[in-house]
Each structure stands twice: as structure tokens, then as C-alpha cells.
mmCIF file of C-alpha atoms in Angstrom:
data_model
loop_
_atom_site.group_PDB
_atom_site.id
_atom_site.type_symbol
_atom_site.label_atom_id
_atom_site.label_comp_id
_atom_site.label_asym_id
_atom_site.label_seq_id
_atom_site.Cartn_x
_atom_site.Cartn_y
_atom_site.Cartn_z
ATOM 1 C CA UNK A 9 -18.297 27.644 4.122
ATOM 2 C CA UNK A 10 -17.711 24.393 4.338
ATOM 3 C CA UNK A 11 -17.897 21.676 1.102
ATOM 4 C CA UNK A 12 -20.211 19.402 1.163
ATOM 5 C CA UNK A 13 -19.241 17.819 -1.478
ATOM 6 C CA UNK A 14 -18.560 14.142 -1.796
ATOM 7 C CA UNK A 15 -14.808 13.179 -0.707
ATOM 8 C CA UNK A 16 -14.771 11.787 -5.460
ATOM 9 C CA UNK A 17 -15.969 15.583 -6.049
ATOM 10 C CA UNK A 18 -13.730 16.866 -4.448
ATOM 11 C CA UNK A 19 -10.494 14.527 -5.678
ATOM 12 C CA UNK A 20 -11.390 14.896 -9.246
ATOM 13 C CA UNK A 21 -11.556 18.726 -9.234
ATOM 14 C CA UNK A 22 -8.035 18.739 -7.167
ATOM 15 C CA UNK A 23 -6.813 16.465 -9.580
ATOM 16 C CA UNK A 24 -7.708 18.867 -12.376
ATOM 17 C CA UNK A 25 -5.977 21.888 -10.842
ATOM 18 C CA UNK A 26 -2.931 20.413 -9.805
ATOM 19 C CA UNK A 27 -2.704 19.879 -13.827
ATOM 20 C CA UNK A 28 -3.372 23.480 -14.217
ATOM 21 C CA UNK A 29 -5.610 22.271 -16.337
ATOM 22 C CA UNK A 30 -9.414 23.908 -17.306
ATOM 23 C CA UNK A 31 -12.961 21.804 -16.990
ATOM 24 C CA UNK A 32 -12.309 22.478 -21.017
ATOM 25 C CA UNK A 33 -8.256 21.039 -20.892
ATOM 26 C CA UNK A 34 -9.782 18.097 -18.687
ATOM 27 C CA UNK A 35 -12.619 17.256 -20.495
ATOM 28 C CA UNK A 36 -10.440 17.334 -24.230
ATOM 29 C CA UNK A 37 -7.561 14.527 -21.909
ATOM 30 C CA UNK A 38 -10.807 12.307 -21.614
ATOM 31 C CA UNK A 39 -10.956 11.792 -24.996
ATOM 32 C CA UNK A 40 -8.559 10.177 -25.629
ATOM 33 C CA UNK A 41 -8.400 7.529 -22.553
ATOM 34 C CA UNK A 42 -12.602 6.626 -23.798
ATOM 35 C CA UNK A 43 -13.009 4.172 -26.198
ATOM 36 C CA UNK A 44 -15.947 5.537 -28.026
ATOM 37 C CA UNK A 45 -16.467 8.770 -29.048
ATOM 38 C CA UNK A 46 -17.947 10.722 -25.813
ATOM 39 C CA UNK A 47 -20.521 13.976 -26.950
ATOM 40 C CA UNK A 48 -19.255 16.896 -27.900
ATOM 41 C CA UNK A 49 -17.675 19.175 -26.206
ATOM 42 C CA UNK A 50 -19.238 21.958 -24.904
ATOM 43 C CA UNK A 51 -21.833 18.871 -23.933
ATOM 44 C CA UNK A 52 -18.965 16.839 -21.908
ATOM 45 C CA UNK A 53 -18.231 19.958 -20.315
ATOM 46 C CA UNK A 54 -22.028 20.936 -18.623
ATOM 47 C CA UNK A 55 -21.237 16.878 -17.841
ATOM 48 C CA UNK A 56 -18.055 17.634 -15.764
ATOM 49 C CA UNK A 57 -19.030 20.396 -13.853
ATOM 50 C CA UNK A 58 -21.989 18.453 -12.845
ATOM 51 C CA UNK A 59 -19.320 15.714 -11.291
ATOM 52 C CA UNK A 60 -17.150 17.971 -10.001
ATOM 53 C CA UNK A 61 -20.177 19.696 -8.110
ATOM 54 C CA UNK A 62 -20.837 16.236 -6.447
ATOM 55 C CA UNK A 63 -23.127 14.953 -9.083
ATOM 56 C CA UNK A 64 -21.791 10.851 -9.357
ATOM 57 C CA UNK A 65 -20.591 9.215 -13.090
ATOM 58 C CA UNK A 66 -22.077 6.826 -14.780
ATOM 59 C CA UNK A 67 -20.042 3.307 -14.466
ATOM 60 C CA UNK A 68 -18.846 4.101 -18.071
ATOM 61 C CA UNK A 69 -17.424 7.409 -17.691
ATOM 62 C CA UNK A 70 -15.385 6.302 -14.582
ATOM 63 C CA UNK A 71 -12.978 4.257 -15.320
ATOM 64 C CA UNK A 72 -12.537 6.743 -18.084
ATOM 65 C CA UNK A 73 -11.983 9.362 -15.143
ATOM 66 C CA UNK A 74 -9.516 7.227 -12.995
ATOM 67 C CA UNK A 75 -7.761 6.235 -15.423
ATOM 68 C CA UNK A 76 -7.779 10.560 -16.957
ATOM 69 C CA UNK A 77 -5.628 10.859 -13.733
ATOM 70 C CA UNK A 78 -3.426 7.518 -13.631
ATOM 71 C CA UNK A 79 -5.663 5.774 -11.195
ATOM 72 C CA UNK A 80 -8.249 2.358 -10.377
ATOM 73 C CA UNK A 81 -11.629 3.163 -10.701
ATOM 74 C CA UNK A 82 -12.511 2.265 -6.900
ATOM 75 C CA UNK A 83 -9.289 3.853 -5.725
ATOM 76 C CA UNK A 84 -12.030 7.474 -7.293
ATOM 77 C CA UNK A 85 -14.940 5.812 -6.396
ATOM 78 C CA UNK A 86 -16.968 4.603 -4.092
ATOM 79 C CA UNK A 87 -17.423 0.437 -3.670
ATOM 80 C CA UNK A 88 -20.356 -1.638 -2.630
ATOM 81 C CA UNK A 89 -20.789 -1.538 1.703
ATOM 82 C CA UNK A 90 -18.693 -3.958 2.920
ATOM 83 C CA UNK A 91 -19.965 -7.427 5.503
ATOM 84 C CA UNK A 92 -18.220 -6.409 9.280
ATOM 85 C CA UNK A 93 -15.347 -8.356 9.359
ATOM 86 C CA UNK A 94 -16.058 -9.964 12.758
ATOM 87 C CA UNK A 95 -19.785 -11.101 11.449
ATOM 88 C CA UNK A 96 -17.824 -12.449 9.018
ATOM 89 C CA UNK A 97 -15.009 -14.632 10.498
ATOM 90 C CA UNK A 98 -17.359 -15.557 13.180
ATOM 91 C CA UNK A 99 -20.386 -17.026 10.041
ATOM 92 C CA UNK A 100 -17.380 -18.770 9.000
ATOM 93 C CA UNK A 101 -15.425 -20.721 10.637
ATOM 94 C CA UNK A 102 -17.400 -20.155 14.208
ATOM 95 C CA UNK A 103 -15.007 -21.214 16.341
ATOM 96 C CA UNK A 104 -12.891 -19.752 18.869
ATOM 97 C CA UNK A 105 -8.736 -19.619 19.347
ATOM 98 C CA UNK A 106 -9.486 -23.098 21.785
ATOM 99 C CA UNK A 107 -11.137 -24.859 19.352
ATOM 100 C CA UNK A 108 -8.504 -24.373 16.572
ATOM 101 C CA UNK A 109 -5.870 -25.613 18.870
ATOM 102 C CA UNK A 110 -7.388 -28.952 19.864
ATOM 103 C CA UNK A 111 -9.065 -29.406 16.397
ATOM 104 C CA UNK A 112 -5.308 -29.850 15.749
ATOM 105 C CA UNK A 113 -4.077 -32.130 18.631
ATOM 106 C CA UNK A 114 -5.950 -34.415 17.097
ATOM 107 C CA UNK A 115 -4.359 -37.818 14.622
ATOM 108 C CA UNK A 116 -5.740 -36.271 11.526
ATOM 109 C CA UNK A 117 -7.153 -33.176 10.843
ATOM 110 C CA UNK A 118 -10.505 -31.776 8.938
ATOM 111 C CA UNK A 119 -11.308 -29.780 6.797
ATOM 112 C CA UNK A 120 -13.454 -27.233 9.255
ATOM 113 C CA UNK A 121 -9.846 -26.972 10.538
ATOM 114 C CA UNK A 122 -7.877 -25.747 7.846
ATOM 115 C CA UNK A 123 -10.927 -23.667 7.376
ATOM 116 C CA UNK A 124 -10.516 -22.349 10.570
ATOM 117 C CA UNK A 125 -6.281 -21.596 10.298
ATOM 118 C CA UNK A 126 -6.930 -20.235 7.427
ATOM 119 C CA UNK A 127 -9.847 -17.204 8.533
ATOM 120 C CA UNK A 128 -7.371 -17.131 11.418
ATOM 121 C CA UNK A 129 -4.311 -16.214 8.931
ATOM 122 C CA UNK A 130 -6.358 -13.721 6.995
ATOM 123 C CA UNK A 131 -7.280 -12.205 10.701
ATOM 124 C CA UNK A 132 -3.895 -12.265 11.296
ATOM 125 C CA UNK A 133 -2.725 -10.359 8.101
ATOM 126 C CA UNK A 134 -5.362 -7.783 8.967
ATOM 127 C CA UNK A 135 -4.416 -6.940 12.372
ATOM 128 C CA UNK A 136 -0.067 -6.343 10.215
ATOM 129 C CA UNK A 137 -1.921 -2.308 10.372
ATOM 130 C CA UNK A 138 -3.023 -1.839 13.993
ATOM 131 C CA UNK A 139 -1.648 -4.682 16.370
ATOM 132 C CA UNK A 140 2.032 -3.649 17.951
ATOM 133 C CA UNK A 141 4.274 -4.867 16.359
ATOM 134 C CA UNK A 142 5.156 -7.597 19.271
ATOM 135 C CA UNK A 143 2.706 -9.298 19.185
ATOM 136 C CA UNK A 144 2.086 -9.468 16.445
ATOM 137 C CA UNK A 145 5.369 -11.258 16.304
ATOM 138 C CA UNK A 146 4.610 -13.412 19.126
ATOM 139 C CA UNK A 147 1.194 -14.450 17.499
ATOM 140 C CA UNK A 148 2.425 -14.344 13.821
ATOM 141 C CA UNK A 149 5.403 -16.667 15.127
ATOM 142 C CA UNK A 150 2.574 -19.216 17.868
ATOM 143 C CA UNK A 151 0.168 -19.927 14.665
ATOM 144 C CA UNK A 152 3.182 -20.284 12.440
ATOM 145 C CA UNK A 153 4.611 -23.237 14.629
ATOM 146 C CA UNK A 154 1.747 -24.734 14.806
ATOM 147 C CA UNK A 155 0.626 -25.222 10.726
ATOM 148 C CA UNK A 156 3.693 -26.416 10.905
ATOM 149 C CA UNK A 157 2.749 -29.220 12.659
ATOM 150 C CA UNK A 158 0.316 -29.777 10.907
ATOM 151 C CA UNK A 159 2.897 -31.988 8.692
ATOM 152 C CA UNK A 160 2.782 -34.615 11.676
ATOM 153 C CA UNK A 161 -0.385 -35.563 11.591
ATOM 154 C CA UNK A 162 -2.247 -37.544 8.172
ATOM 155 C CA UNK A 163 -2.557 -35.198 5.665
ATOM 156 C CA UNK A 164 -4.497 -35.850 2.869
ATOM 157 C CA UNK A 165 -2.600 -34.726 -1.074
ATOM 158 C CA UNK A 166 -4.910 -31.642 -1.490
ATOM 159 C CA UNK A 167 -5.654 -30.693 2.742
ATOM 160 C CA UNK A 168 -0.995 -30.982 2.872
ATOM 161 C CA UNK A 169 -0.482 -28.194 -0.023
ATOM 162 C CA UNK A 170 -3.087 -25.898 2.193
ATOM 163 C CA UNK A 171 -1.233 -26.526 4.518
ATOM 164 C CA UNK A 172 2.129 -25.529 3.740
ATOM 165 C CA UNK A 173 0.405 -22.423 2.057
ATOM 166 C CA UNK A 174 -0.571 -22.039 4.671
ATOM 167 C CA UNK A 175 2.633 -22.173 6.846
ATOM 168 C CA UNK A 176 3.312 -19.971 3.667
ATOM 169 C CA UNK A 177 1.051 -16.984 4.704
ATOM 170 C CA UNK A 178 2.004 -17.186 7.850
ATOM 171 C CA UNK A 179 6.126 -16.942 7.231
ATOM 172 C CA UNK A 180 4.841 -13.494 4.692
ATOM 173 C CA UNK A 181 3.799 -11.824 8.292
ATOM 174 C CA UNK A 182 6.709 -12.489 10.175
ATOM 175 C CA UNK A 183 9.017 -12.018 8.011
ATOM 176 C CA UNK A 184 7.060 -8.709 7.003
ATOM 177 C CA UNK A 185 7.578 -7.272 11.091
ATOM 178 C CA UNK A 186 10.976 -8.860 12.119
ATOM 179 C CA UNK A 187 12.048 -6.362 9.091
ATOM 180 C CA UNK A 188 9.851 -3.540 10.940
ATOM 181 C CA UNK A 189 11.442 -3.744 13.847
ATOM 182 C CA UNK A 190 14.650 -3.609 12.703
ATOM 183 C CA UNK A 191 16.172 -7.465 12.501
ATOM 184 C CA UNK A 192 16.864 -7.562 8.755
ATOM 185 C CA UNK A 193 18.965 -10.846 8.541
ATOM 186 C CA UNK A 194 15.672 -13.055 10.527
ATOM 187 C CA UNK A 195 13.453 -11.341 8.552
ATOM 188 C CA UNK A 196 15.466 -12.301 5.361
ATOM 189 C CA UNK A 197 15.658 -15.905 6.769
ATOM 190 C CA UNK A 198 11.518 -15.805 7.392
ATOM 191 C CA UNK A 199 11.017 -14.888 3.565
ATOM 192 C CA UNK A 200 13.424 -17.568 1.959
ATOM 193 C CA UNK A 201 11.898 -19.281 4.150
ATOM 194 C CA UNK A 202 8.250 -19.021 2.589
ATOM 195 C CA UNK A 203 9.928 -19.013 -0.650
ATOM 196 C CA UNK A 204 10.227 -22.393 -0.205
ATOM 197 C CA UNK A 205 7.049 -23.229 1.078
ATOM 198 C CA UNK A 206 5.782 -21.905 -2.004
ATOM 199 C CA UNK A 207 7.744 -23.701 -4.293
ATOM 200 C CA UNK A 208 7.123 -26.759 -2.583
ATOM 201 C CA UNK A 209 3.131 -25.886 -2.535
ATOM 202 C CA UNK A 210 2.891 -24.750 -6.426
ATOM 203 C CA UNK A 211 1.982 -21.602 -4.733
ATOM 204 C CA UNK A 212 1.855 -18.579 -7.641
ATOM 205 C CA UNK A 213 0.753 -15.273 -5.762
ATOM 206 C CA UNK A 214 2.446 -16.826 -2.044
ATOM 207 C CA UNK A 215 5.866 -16.985 -4.333
ATOM 208 C CA UNK A 216 5.229 -13.556 -5.868
ATOM 209 C CA UNK A 217 4.891 -11.808 -2.276
ATOM 210 C CA UNK A 218 8.085 -13.711 -1.945
ATOM 211 C CA UNK A 219 9.757 -11.436 -4.692
ATOM 212 C CA UNK A 220 8.093 -8.595 -3.450
ATOM 213 C CA UNK A 221 9.614 -9.100 0.011
ATOM 214 C CA UNK A 222 12.467 -9.350 -1.705
ATOM 215 C CA UNK A 223 12.339 -5.641 -3.824
ATOM 216 C CA UNK A 224 10.446 -3.594 -0.983
ATOM 217 C CA UNK A 225 14.389 -5.513 1.410
ATOM 218 C CA UNK A 226 15.887 -3.755 -1.873
ATOM 219 C CA UNK A 227 13.770 -0.896 -1.731
ATOM 220 C CA UNK A 228 14.899 1.090 2.020
ATOM 221 C CA UNK A 229 18.778 -0.262 1.224
ATOM 222 C CA UNK A 230 18.671 1.043 -1.714
ATOM 223 C CA UNK A 231 20.000 -1.968 -3.955
ATOM 224 C CA UNK A 232 17.186 -0.547 -6.916
ATOM 225 C CA UNK A 233 18.645 -2.585 -9.218
ATOM 226 C CA UNK A 234 17.642 -5.477 -7.126
ATOM 227 C CA UNK A 235 14.353 -3.529 -7.140
ATOM 228 C CA UNK A 236 13.675 -4.047 -10.449
ATOM 229 C CA UNK A 237 14.852 -7.173 -10.333
ATOM 230 C CA UNK A 238 13.102 -9.341 -7.607
ATOM 231 C CA UNK A 239 9.769 -8.009 -9.309
ATOM 232 C CA UNK A 240 10.752 -8.562 -13.007
ATOM 233 C CA UNK A 241 11.030 -11.866 -10.447
ATOM 234 C CA UNK A 242 7.540 -11.312 -8.995
ATOM 235 C CA UNK A 243 5.596 -10.621 -12.114
ATOM 236 C CA UNK A 244 6.912 -13.239 -13.870
ATOM 237 C CA UNK A 245 5.868 -15.533 -10.907
ATOM 238 C CA UNK A 246 2.242 -14.250 -10.623
ATOM 239 C CA UNK A 247 1.233 -12.241 -13.282
ATOM 240 C CA UNK A 248 -2.818 -13.334 -12.645
ATOM 241 C CA UNK A 249 -2.453 -11.759 -8.666
ATOM 242 C CA UNK A 250 -3.278 -8.491 -7.066
ATOM 243 C CA UNK A 251 0.478 -8.847 -5.854
ATOM 244 C CA UNK A 252 2.133 -8.180 -9.599
ATOM 245 C CA UNK A 253 -0.155 -4.120 -8.386
ATOM 246 C CA UNK A 254 2.738 -4.461 -5.864
ATOM 247 C CA UNK A 255 5.559 -5.595 -7.546
ATOM 248 C CA UNK A 256 5.027 -3.617 -10.574
ATOM 249 C CA UNK A 257 4.304 -0.344 -8.009
ATOM 250 C CA UNK A 258 8.011 -1.348 -6.822
ATOM 251 C CA UNK A 259 9.554 -1.247 -9.233
ATOM 252 C CA UNK A 260 8.184 2.603 -10.429
ATOM 253 C CA UNK A 261 9.250 3.266 -6.869
ATOM 254 C CA UNK A 262 13.110 2.115 -8.027
ATOM 255 C CA UNK A 263 12.602 4.470 -10.706
ATOM 256 C CA UNK A 264 11.208 7.353 -9.581
ATOM 257 C CA UNK A 265 14.681 7.022 -6.932
ATOM 258 C CA UNK A 266 16.984 6.103 -10.130
ATOM 259 C CA UNK A 267 15.816 8.810 -12.004
ATOM 260 C CA UNK A 268 13.945 7.383 -14.691
ATOM 261 C CA UNK A 269 10.749 9.108 -15.253
ATOM 262 C CA UNK A 270 9.296 7.446 -18.193
ATOM 263 C CA UNK A 271 10.243 3.631 -16.324
ATOM 264 C CA UNK A 272 7.853 5.377 -13.691
ATOM 265 C CA UNK A 273 5.091 5.995 -15.744
ATOM 266 C CA UNK A 274 5.524 2.689 -17.583
ATOM 267 C CA UNK A 275 5.481 0.673 -14.462
ATOM 268 C CA UNK A 276 2.939 2.600 -12.521
ATOM 269 C CA UNK A 277 0.069 2.385 -16.353
ATOM 270 C CA UNK A 278 1.322 -1.754 -16.032
ATOM 271 C CA UNK A 279 0.546 -0.981 -12.362
ATOM 272 C CA UNK A 280 -2.869 0.553 -13.393
ATOM 273 C CA UNK A 281 -4.357 -2.212 -16.614
ATOM 274 C CA UNK A 282 -3.494 -4.400 -14.164
ATOM 275 C CA UNK A 283 -5.549 -3.967 -11.088
ATOM 276 C CA UNK A 284 -8.080 -2.070 -13.099
ATOM 277 C CA UNK A 285 -9.045 -5.492 -14.219
ATOM 278 C CA UNK A 286 -9.674 -7.425 -10.983
ATOM 279 C CA UNK A 287 -12.015 -7.678 -8.259
ATOM 280 C CA UNK A 288 -12.298 -5.577 -6.082
ATOM 281 C CA UNK A 289 -11.070 -7.601 -2.644
ATOM 282 C CA UNK A 290 -13.710 -9.112 -0.329
ATOM 283 C CA UNK A 291 -10.813 -7.944 2.760
ATOM 284 C CA UNK A 292 -9.208 -3.803 2.040
ATOM 285 C CA UNK A 293 -7.198 -5.290 5.338
ATOM 286 C CA UNK A 294 -5.827 -8.119 4.964
ATOM 287 C CA UNK A 295 -1.886 -7.054 3.749
ATOM 288 C CA UNK A 296 -0.984 -8.773 0.737
ATOM 289 C CA UNK A 297 -4.076 -7.792 -0.491
ATOM 290 C CA UNK A 298 -3.687 -4.674 -3.277
ATOM 291 C CA UNK A 299 -6.918 -2.622 -2.680
ATOM 292 C CA UNK A 300 -7.304 0.806 -4.961
ATOM 293 C CA UNK A 301 -6.311 3.034 -1.891
ATOM 294 C CA UNK A 302 -3.020 1.719 -2.258
ATOM 295 C CA UNK A 303 -2.846 2.413 -5.983
ATOM 296 C CA UNK A 304 -2.153 5.974 -5.287
ATOM 297 C CA UNK A 305 0.309 5.306 -1.881
ATOM 298 C CA UNK A 306 2.597 4.161 -4.281
ATOM 299 C CA UNK A 307 2.110 6.881 -7.155
ATOM 300 C CA UNK A 308 2.458 10.252 -4.582
ATOM 301 C CA UNK A 309 5.527 8.021 -4.163
ATOM 302 C CA UNK A 310 7.135 9.016 -7.372
ATOM 303 C CA UNK A 311 5.648 11.260 -8.266
ATOM 304 C CA UNK A 312 7.471 13.169 -4.861
ATOM 305 C CA UNK A 313 9.884 11.659 -6.246
ATOM 306 C CA UNK A 314 10.692 13.743 -9.647
ATOM 307 C CA UNK A 315 9.326 16.558 -8.617
ATOM 308 C CA UNK A 316 5.838 16.658 -9.720
ATOM 309 C CA UNK A 317 4.974 18.616 -6.551
ATOM 310 C CA UNK A 318 1.179 18.850 -6.622
ATOM 311 C CA UNK A 319 0.114 15.947 -7.972
ATOM 312 C CA UNK A 320 1.851 13.916 -4.885
ATOM 313 C CA UNK A 321 0.383 17.005 -2.426
ATOM 314 C CA UNK A 322 -3.333 16.391 -4.152
ATOM 315 C CA UNK A 323 -2.113 11.862 -3.667
ATOM 316 C CA UNK A 324 -0.955 12.231 -0.642
ATOM 317 C CA UNK A 325 -4.619 13.978 0.901
ATOM 318 C CA UNK A 326 -6.053 11.291 -0.422
ATOM 319 C CA UNK A 327 -4.650 8.676 1.117
ATOM 320 C CA UNK A 328 -4.576 10.666 4.722
ATOM 321 C CA UNK A 329 -9.054 11.329 3.778
ATOM 322 C CA UNK A 330 -8.710 7.245 2.788
ATOM 323 C CA UNK A 331 -6.466 6.006 5.749
ATOM 324 C CA UNK A 332 -9.043 8.219 8.397
ATOM 325 C CA UNK A 333 -12.328 7.685 10.436
ATOM 326 C CA UNK A 334 -14.467 9.992 10.853
ATOM 327 C CA UNK A 335 -13.774 10.245 14.163
ATOM 328 C CA UNK A 336 -9.863 10.615 13.556
ATOM 329 C CA UNK A 337 -8.780 6.623 14.000
ATOM 330 C CA UNK A 338 -6.333 6.001 11.390
ATOM 331 C CA UNK A 339 -7.333 3.496 9.333
ATOM 332 C CA UNK A 340 -3.884 2.663 7.875
ATOM 333 C CA UNK A 341 -0.986 4.648 9.963
ATOM 334 C CA UNK A 342 2.143 3.544 7.850
ATOM 335 C CA UNK A 343 0.285 4.871 4.772
ATOM 336 C CA UNK A 344 -0.229 7.631 6.636
ATOM 337 C CA UNK A 345 2.712 8.702 7.416
ATOM 338 C CA UNK A 346 4.117 8.238 4.533
ATOM 339 C CA UNK A 347 1.918 10.945 2.993
ATOM 340 C CA UNK A 348 2.747 13.703 5.857
ATOM 341 C CA UNK A 349 6.223 13.393 5.303
ATOM 342 C CA UNK A 350 5.447 14.019 1.811
ATOM 343 C CA UNK A 351 3.304 16.803 2.644
ATOM 344 C CA UNK A 352 6.117 17.433 4.888
ATOM 345 C CA UNK A 353 9.019 17.971 1.033
ATOM 346 C CA UNK A 354 6.203 19.604 -0.970
ATOM 347 C CA UNK A 355 5.501 22.251 1.677
ATOM 348 C CA UNK A 356 9.556 22.631 1.918
ATOM 349 C CA UNK A 357 9.961 22.938 -1.574
ATOM 350 C CA UNK A 358 7.088 25.658 -1.469
ATOM 351 C CA UNK A 359 9.399 27.883 1.733
ATOM 352 C CA UNK A 360 6.964 27.081 3.710
ATOM 353 C CA UNK A 361 8.563 25.793 7.207
ATOM 354 C CA UNK A 362 6.260 25.258 10.233
ATOM 355 C CA UNK A 363 4.499 22.585 8.203
ATOM 356 C CA UNK A 364 7.194 20.806 6.649
ATOM 357 C CA UNK A 365 8.365 19.800 10.315
ATOM 358 C CA UNK A 366 5.029 20.401 11.488
ATOM 359 C CA UNK A 367 4.281 17.353 9.171
ATOM 360 C CA UNK A 368 7.787 15.015 9.352
ATOM 361 C CA UNK A 369 8.051 15.034 13.832
ATOM 362 C CA UNK A 370 3.839 14.172 12.798
ATOM 363 C CA UNK A 371 4.836 10.867 11.355
ATOM 364 C CA UNK A 372 7.456 9.976 13.299
ATOM 365 C CA UNK A 373 4.790 9.768 16.305
ATOM 366 C CA UNK A 374 3.010 6.655 15.349
ATOM 367 C CA UNK A 375 3.102 3.412 17.406
ATOM 368 C CA UNK A 376 2.809 1.011 14.573
ATOM 369 C CA UNK A 377 5.216 1.672 11.789
ATOM 370 C CA UNK A 378 7.414 -0.058 9.629
ATOM 371 C CA UNK A 379 10.590 2.042 10.600
ATOM 372 C CA UNK A 380 12.936 0.853 7.103
ATOM 373 C CA UNK A 381 10.544 2.409 5.450
ATOM 374 C CA UNK A 382 9.559 5.518 7.372
ATOM 375 C CA UNK A 383 13.140 6.380 7.994
ATOM 376 C CA UNK A 384 14.050 6.126 3.794
ATOM 377 C CA UNK A 385 11.054 8.024 2.764
ATOM 378 C CA UNK A 386 12.101 10.910 6.039
ATOM 379 C CA UNK A 387 15.863 11.450 4.252
ATOM 380 C CA UNK A 388 14.262 12.688 1.384
ATOM 381 C CA UNK A 389 12.479 15.132 4.526
ATOM 382 C CA UNK A 390 16.155 15.772 5.774
ATOM 383 C CA UNK A 391 17.636 16.136 2.653
ATOM 384 C CA UNK A 392 14.850 19.058 2.052
ATOM 385 C CA UNK A 393 16.039 20.717 5.172
ATOM 386 C CA UNK A 394 19.805 20.480 4.587
ATOM 387 C CA UNK A 395 19.932 21.996 1.519
ATOM 388 C CA UNK A 396 17.566 24.464 2.572
ATOM 389 C CA UNK A 397 17.159 25.747 6.469
ATOM 390 C CA UNK A 398 20.558 23.995 7.629
ATOM 391 C CA UNK A 399 20.919 27.444 9.000
ATOM 392 C CA UNK A 400 17.326 27.627 11.068
ATOM 393 C CA UNK A 401 17.084 25.524 14.890
ATOM 394 C CA UNK A 402 13.910 23.789 14.182
ATOM 395 C CA UNK A 403 14.940 22.540 11.106
ATOM 396 C CA UNK A 404 18.342 20.923 13.561
ATOM 397 C CA UNK A 405 16.054 19.721 15.780
ATOM 398 C CA UNK A 406 14.972 17.390 13.551
ATOM 399 C CA UNK A 407 17.566 16.531 11.067
ATOM 400 C CA UNK A 408 18.962 15.103 14.911
ATOM 401 C CA UNK A 409 15.609 14.153 15.806
ATOM 402 C CA UNK A 410 16.337 11.276 12.482
ATOM 403 C CA UNK A 411 20.197 10.572 12.653
ATOM 404 C CA UNK A 412 18.628 9.472 16.105
ATOM 405 C CA UNK A 413 15.950 7.448 14.873
ATOM 406 C CA UNK A 414 18.525 5.982 12.225
ATOM 407 C CA UNK A 415 20.955 4.981 14.058
ATOM 408 C CA UNK A 416 18.894 2.856 15.471
ATOM 409 C CA UNK A 417 18.438 0.644 12.755
ATOM 410 C CA UNK A 418 22.411 0.803 10.436
ATOM 411 C CA UNK A 419 21.688 -1.258 7.903
ATOM 412 C CA UNK A 420 18.874 0.084 6.521
ATOM 413 C CA UNK A 421 21.005 3.206 5.700
ATOM 414 C CA UNK A 422 20.432 3.489 2.211
ATOM 415 C CA UNK A 423 24.028 2.603 0.109
ATOM 416 C CA UNK A 424 26.733 5.168 0.582
ATOM 417 C CA UNK A 425 24.162 7.421 2.846
ATOM 418 C CA UNK A 426 26.025 9.782 5.331
ATOM 419 C CA UNK A 427 24.363 10.319 9.099
ATOM 420 C CA UNK A 428 21.655 12.510 9.256
#
């Protein structure tokens, strides 16, 4: 029978069952997160049944339910409809690339040109999940050169700071793609350039993302204490920006790999509270925007590592649902790949080799990949394969393929890690 309930209703039921709670258990747990006294238990159980059947909770209950399941309101319940991105950019700038470039060639630069550059930078950051790495790298570097050349023009002090900030955002984007494609040393140099630009412009958000990149680099190379140091340094300079949420998530991931479950929960809760208090993002596609659905992705990674398989699997299924359009087009291919690895790991632990291999293989199929992150998470699946299915030919084939992928990026092997 088709389950035609809204996705959020199916999810709260799945979250409850992943914790082995009855509906009465869920209501009792809900009280611990409520800011005021809730109605009587039997009344709340009837209310819970209505929620799971698809009746939308009101604005009072939505954040309490989200907190109960360790997520944020807009990751669980639908947000107001957004305007079409292309029409919004056109309405904001009214300029195509040729006109922007021609304006850049003038001796002075007007604010309309800077607005168009800001929108172009946002567009490039929004195409990070989809555009082929080589193409995005070319475009990102071209626009970075154009913006940097503006320093030779006649600029006001405010325009000078804006140009520095735009240069910083573009450098961050270029550095991310360089790292994705395996050019680790170039990525680190570009990251340092972005941090220098942020310091000169006194731009806390760009500086925070430069620290977040350092945390990401450290995470994928096995330097977990380095992740924690970079995350805490970034949070100190950008505590009021959404990057602080991602920094908390990177810290949680590091603690999960160290094996400190308590610190994992502390870091995740810090990120959740920060994100819950922030306005809903205007552009969810921008790589440097932390959208609510991303928080489930972070928690999924942590719960997989600490062995909370039911929670990890529930979140992985939610990541795939949120990251896939109704026609099967993947909106978040890199997140989806890691969600499939998570499903593969939980299947392997449950003795389902066929499902584990299918998920592991599908994770390696995407055209747009962050190879260091994919190698890191896939090695966790490989470890389960070696531990449980080392004599199975199909498992050996998967390990061989993953070893080939890892051998092409030897600089991304975690410290002390050998071949698959």
C-alpha cells in the first residue's frame, strides 16, 4: 500500500522507531524539550498520532519535535516556497557576463557592477554540487583574476573592502574544487590566500570558511586533533555566522572518529542550537550556506561512526530524500554518495552483503565527487567488508576498486592507513 503521508510525518515516525520508542515514550521525551508545560499525556498521545498521520504541528510544536530528534525545524518541516533562482538573479543584476566584463574594464567601478559580481560569485558557489570540477575550476579562476584586477581601479574604501571580500569568496570556492580534484597543495595555498584576504577586509564569515576548509582538509587526512583546533579557531572569529554550525559539525565528526561519544553530542547540540536560531537561508544551493538539511547529513556521519546504526540509517534515507528531486535528479550528489555509503555500512553490519555492495558501488558512480571525502567514508565500508566478508569474491572486487581510487590520491590516505 502506498504511504501518501507527507515526508515529515513519515520521518517523525521513522525517528521514533529508530529509537525503539512507543508513541507514549515519544510524548514523555517531548516534555523534556518543551519550554512550558504540555497538555495531559493522553491528550498529547492523540496529538502525536495526528502528527504521524500527517496533520501538521503548529509553530509551537515544530521546534520542540525537531529538538527531540536532534535536528532543526526547517530540516524536518517544510519551509516557505522560494523564488526561482534564475529569475531572481536576472531581476537583481540585469547583466550578462559580457556586460559585467566590459564594465570591469572602465577606470572606475560603480556599485551596480559590484552587485553583478556579487551575484556572479553566488551563482558559481551555487553550481558547486553540479558543475564538472574542471569547468568550475576554470570559471572560478577566471572570475577571481577579474576581481583581483579591480584593485588597480579607482575604488572607494567601501568598494575596496567589497572587492577583497569577493576575492576571498572566489578563492574559497577555487580551493574547494582544487581539493576535490586531488590538488591538495594548491588547495592549501588558495585557502591561505582566502584567509589573508578575509583578514585584510575584516570579513569574519570568509575567515570562518577558511578555517572550516582547514578542518575539512585535516578530517580527510586523519588529523582529528587538527580538525578540532581549526574548528574552534574558526568558531571564535565567526561565531555569529552560519559557518559556525559547520565548524561545530566538523568538530563532532572528529570526536566521532576519536571515539568520544559525549563530545560528539556536545558538538552536535552546539551546532543545532546555533542553526535553530538563524534565519532561513535565501539561497540553499550556495556551497557556503548551511541549510537545515545539511545538519542531518552531519549527524548521519557521526552516528554511523559511533555505531548507532538505526539512527544513521534513518538519517541517510532522509538525506537521500531531501537531496533528490521528484524525477530522480540529484540536487546534492556528494551528500547522496555519502548517504549511500552509510546505508552500505549499516547493511554490512546487519549481514546484508548484497545491499552493502550495491550502496557502495552506487556511491562511487557520481560524476560530481569530492574524492577525499568519498575515500574517507568508503574506507569505513571497506573496513566492514574486510572484517566480515573478506573471503567473498564480490567484496574483494569492491575493495580492489576502492583501492584503485585511493591509490590515485595517496595524499588523502588517513595517517597510518594502509591499502584496502
